[in-house]
Coordinates of C-alpha atoms in Angstrom, one line a residue:
X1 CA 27.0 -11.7 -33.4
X2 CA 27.3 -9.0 -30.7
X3 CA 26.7 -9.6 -27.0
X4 CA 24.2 -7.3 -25.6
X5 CA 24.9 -5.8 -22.2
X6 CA 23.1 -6.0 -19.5
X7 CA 21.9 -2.4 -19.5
X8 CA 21.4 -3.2 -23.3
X9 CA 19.0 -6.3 -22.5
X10 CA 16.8 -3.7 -19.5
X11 CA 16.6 -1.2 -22.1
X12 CA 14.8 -3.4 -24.8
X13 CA 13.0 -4.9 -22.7
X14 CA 11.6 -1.2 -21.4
X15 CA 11.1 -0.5 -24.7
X16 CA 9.0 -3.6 -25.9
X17 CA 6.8 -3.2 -22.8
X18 CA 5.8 0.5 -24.1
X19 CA 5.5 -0.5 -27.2
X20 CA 3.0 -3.3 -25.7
X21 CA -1.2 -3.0 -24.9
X22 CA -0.2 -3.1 -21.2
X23 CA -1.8 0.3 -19.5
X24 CA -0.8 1.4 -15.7
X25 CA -5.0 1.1 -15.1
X26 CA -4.8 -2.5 -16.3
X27 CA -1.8 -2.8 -13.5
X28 CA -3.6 -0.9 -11.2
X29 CA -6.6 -3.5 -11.5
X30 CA -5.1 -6.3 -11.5
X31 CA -3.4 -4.8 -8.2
X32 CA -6.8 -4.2 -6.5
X33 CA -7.3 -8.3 -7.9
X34 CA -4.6 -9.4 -5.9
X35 CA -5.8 -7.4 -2.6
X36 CA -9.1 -8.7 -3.1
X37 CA -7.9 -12.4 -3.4
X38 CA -5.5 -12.0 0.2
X39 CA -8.7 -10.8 1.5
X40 CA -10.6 -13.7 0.6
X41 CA -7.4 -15.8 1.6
X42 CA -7.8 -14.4 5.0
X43 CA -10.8 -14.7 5.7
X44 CA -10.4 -18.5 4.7
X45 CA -7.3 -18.7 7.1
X46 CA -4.9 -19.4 4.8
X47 CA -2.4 -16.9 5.6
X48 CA 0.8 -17.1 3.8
X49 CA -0.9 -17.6 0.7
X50 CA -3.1 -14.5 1.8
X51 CA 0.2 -12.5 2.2
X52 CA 2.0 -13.7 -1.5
X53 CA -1.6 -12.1 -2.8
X54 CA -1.1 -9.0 -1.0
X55 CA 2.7 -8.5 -1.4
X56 CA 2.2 -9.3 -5.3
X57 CA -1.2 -7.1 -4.9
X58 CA 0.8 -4.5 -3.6
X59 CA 3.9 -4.3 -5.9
X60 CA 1.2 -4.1 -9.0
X61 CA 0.1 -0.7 -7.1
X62 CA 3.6 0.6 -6.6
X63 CA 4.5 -0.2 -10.4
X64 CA 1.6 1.5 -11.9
X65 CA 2.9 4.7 -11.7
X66 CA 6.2 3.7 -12.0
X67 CA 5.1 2.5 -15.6
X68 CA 2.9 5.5 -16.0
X69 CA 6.0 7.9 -16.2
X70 CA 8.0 5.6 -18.0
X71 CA 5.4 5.0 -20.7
X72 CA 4.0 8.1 -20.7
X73 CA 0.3 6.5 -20.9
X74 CA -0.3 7.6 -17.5
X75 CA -3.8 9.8 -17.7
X76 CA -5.2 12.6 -15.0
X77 CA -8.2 10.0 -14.4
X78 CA -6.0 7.3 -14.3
X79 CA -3.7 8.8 -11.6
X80 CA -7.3 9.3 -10.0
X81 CA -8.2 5.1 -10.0
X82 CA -4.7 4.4 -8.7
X83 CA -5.0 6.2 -5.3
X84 CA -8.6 5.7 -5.0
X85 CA -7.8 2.1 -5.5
X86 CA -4.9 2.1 -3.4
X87 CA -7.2 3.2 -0.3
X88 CA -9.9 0.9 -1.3
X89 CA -7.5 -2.4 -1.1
X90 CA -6.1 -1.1 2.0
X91 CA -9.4 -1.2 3.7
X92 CA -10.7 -4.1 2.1
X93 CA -7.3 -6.3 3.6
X94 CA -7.9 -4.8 7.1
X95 CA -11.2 -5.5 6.8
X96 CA -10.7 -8.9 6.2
X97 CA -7.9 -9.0 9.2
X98 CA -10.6 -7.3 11.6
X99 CA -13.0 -10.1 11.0
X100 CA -10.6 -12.9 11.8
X101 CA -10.2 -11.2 14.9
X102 CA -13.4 -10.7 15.7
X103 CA -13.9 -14.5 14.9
X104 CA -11.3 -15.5 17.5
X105 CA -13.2 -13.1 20.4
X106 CA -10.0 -10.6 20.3
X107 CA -11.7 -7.5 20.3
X108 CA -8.6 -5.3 21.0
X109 CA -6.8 -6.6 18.2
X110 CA -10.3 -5.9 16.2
X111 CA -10.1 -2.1 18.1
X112 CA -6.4 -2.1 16.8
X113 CA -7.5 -2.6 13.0
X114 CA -10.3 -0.2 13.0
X115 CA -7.4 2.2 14.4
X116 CA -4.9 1.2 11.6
X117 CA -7.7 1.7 8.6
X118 CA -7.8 5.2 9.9
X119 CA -4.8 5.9 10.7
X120 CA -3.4 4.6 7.2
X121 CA -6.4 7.0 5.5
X122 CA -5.4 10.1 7.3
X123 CA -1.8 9.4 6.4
X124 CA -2.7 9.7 2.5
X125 CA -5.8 12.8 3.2
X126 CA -3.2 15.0 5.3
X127 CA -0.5 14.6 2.3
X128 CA -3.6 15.0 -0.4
X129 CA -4.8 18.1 1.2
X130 CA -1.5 19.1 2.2
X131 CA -0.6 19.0 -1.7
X132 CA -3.7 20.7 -2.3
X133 CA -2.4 23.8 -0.1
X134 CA 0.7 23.8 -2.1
X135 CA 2.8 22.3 1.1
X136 CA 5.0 19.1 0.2
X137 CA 4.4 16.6 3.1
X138 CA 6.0 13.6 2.9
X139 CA 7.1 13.1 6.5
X140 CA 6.5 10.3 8.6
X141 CA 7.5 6.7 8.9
X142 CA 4.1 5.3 8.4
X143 CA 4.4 5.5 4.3
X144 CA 2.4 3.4 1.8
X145 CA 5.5 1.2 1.2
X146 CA 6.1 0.9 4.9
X147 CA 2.7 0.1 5.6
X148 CA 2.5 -2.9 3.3
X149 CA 5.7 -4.5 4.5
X150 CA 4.5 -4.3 8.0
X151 CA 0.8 -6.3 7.1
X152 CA 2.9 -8.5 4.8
X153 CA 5.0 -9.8 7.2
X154 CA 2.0 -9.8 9.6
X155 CA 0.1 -12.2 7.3
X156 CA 2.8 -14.3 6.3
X157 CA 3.7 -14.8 9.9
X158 CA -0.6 -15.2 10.8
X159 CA -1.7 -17.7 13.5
X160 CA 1.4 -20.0 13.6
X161 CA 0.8 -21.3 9.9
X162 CA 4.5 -20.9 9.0
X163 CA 6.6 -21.5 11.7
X164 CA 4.7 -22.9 14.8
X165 CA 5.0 -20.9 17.7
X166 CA 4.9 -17.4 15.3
X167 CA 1.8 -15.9 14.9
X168 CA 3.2 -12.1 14.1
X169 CA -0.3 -11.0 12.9
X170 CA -1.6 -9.2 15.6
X171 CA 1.5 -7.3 16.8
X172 CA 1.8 -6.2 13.3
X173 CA -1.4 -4.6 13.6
X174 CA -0.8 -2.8 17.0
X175 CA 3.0 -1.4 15.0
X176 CA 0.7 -0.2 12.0
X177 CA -1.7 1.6 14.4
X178 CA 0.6 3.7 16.4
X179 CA 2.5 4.4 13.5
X180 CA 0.3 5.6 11.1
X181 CA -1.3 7.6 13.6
X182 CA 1.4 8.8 15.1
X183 CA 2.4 9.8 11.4
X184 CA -1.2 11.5 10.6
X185 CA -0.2 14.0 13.7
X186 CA 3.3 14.4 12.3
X187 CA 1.9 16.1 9.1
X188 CA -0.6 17.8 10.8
X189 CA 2.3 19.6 12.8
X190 CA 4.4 19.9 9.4
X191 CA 1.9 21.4 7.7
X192 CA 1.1 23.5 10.6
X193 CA 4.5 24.5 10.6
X194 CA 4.7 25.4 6.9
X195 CA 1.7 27.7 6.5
X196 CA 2.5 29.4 9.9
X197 CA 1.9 33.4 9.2
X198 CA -0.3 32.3 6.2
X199 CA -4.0 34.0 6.2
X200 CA -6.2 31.6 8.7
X201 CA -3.5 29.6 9.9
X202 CA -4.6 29.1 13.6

């Protein structure tokens, strides 16, 4: 009886999960499943479990189009759900986040989140538009992938729950809003930069 490899074992594996039912929508749902639970998590201050939620939550929405190349399932309406879901989940978390604060009377922190939500939506409309313009713009620290670590360790380290004396919630929050604004204004000069001499460009 042969020994299969290692790289023998990931392949078959690969294989038997195209072969399976599993879609990158049903991923991308059960994705925005797990956001909503951490939001619910938050709001009932239970923070680390709020931030397993999120960070499983969040790897469903990384893997869906992961799988969707893989597979080849992947369809033009279903790359549509995954980044309209992907901004939906990221507002419904901060959301969550801006309502503990405003429950403990911290209205700068609340100021803060209002700051992130838009900041983390211009990051994704300056590269959507940007794409749309035929300009590749990727730059900027504040990705998708950078964003969620940042809130994840945030809630996992919420309000002292974990370690006593660590409540990294908040400064999370004040990272996330100068960065991803600070990232929106990045592209905006990249693309700038890229279509300068084009027709219009001002």
């Amino acid at each position: 009886m042969s020994i299969r490899t290692t790289a023998e074992m990931r392949e078959l594996a690969r294989n038997r999960l195209i072969e399976s039912r599993l879609t990158p929508n049903a991923i991308s749902l059960a994705g925005f499943v797990g956001n909503l639970v951490a939001a619910v998590l938050i709001l009932e201050e239970m923070f680390v479990l709020a931030g397993v939620a999120f960070i499983l939550g969040s790897l469903c929405d990384m893997l869906d189009g992961r799988y969707s190349r893989m597979s080849g399932k992947g369809t033009p309406f279903g790359a549509f759900l995954d980044s309209t879901l992907d901004r939906v989940e990221e507002g419904i978390v901060l959301a969550a986040v801006a309502a503990w604060f405003a429950k403990e009377s911290n209205d700068v922190a609340v100021g803060a989140t209002v700051v992130a939500v838009v900041g983390s939506y211009m990051v994704s409309y300056t590269r959507a538009r940007a794409e749309a313009l035929g300009v590749e713009c990727k730059v900027g620290i504040a990705s998708r992938a950078v964003r969620v670590v940042i809130l994840s360790v945030g809630l996992v380290f919420a309000a002292e729950e974990l370690i006593p004396g660590l409540d990294l919630l908040e400064p999370a929050i004040y990272v996330m809003a100068a960065l991803t604004v600070f990232t929106a204004v990045q592209r905006v000069l990249h693309v700038r930069r890229q279509l300068a001499g084009s027709p219009g460009t001002v």
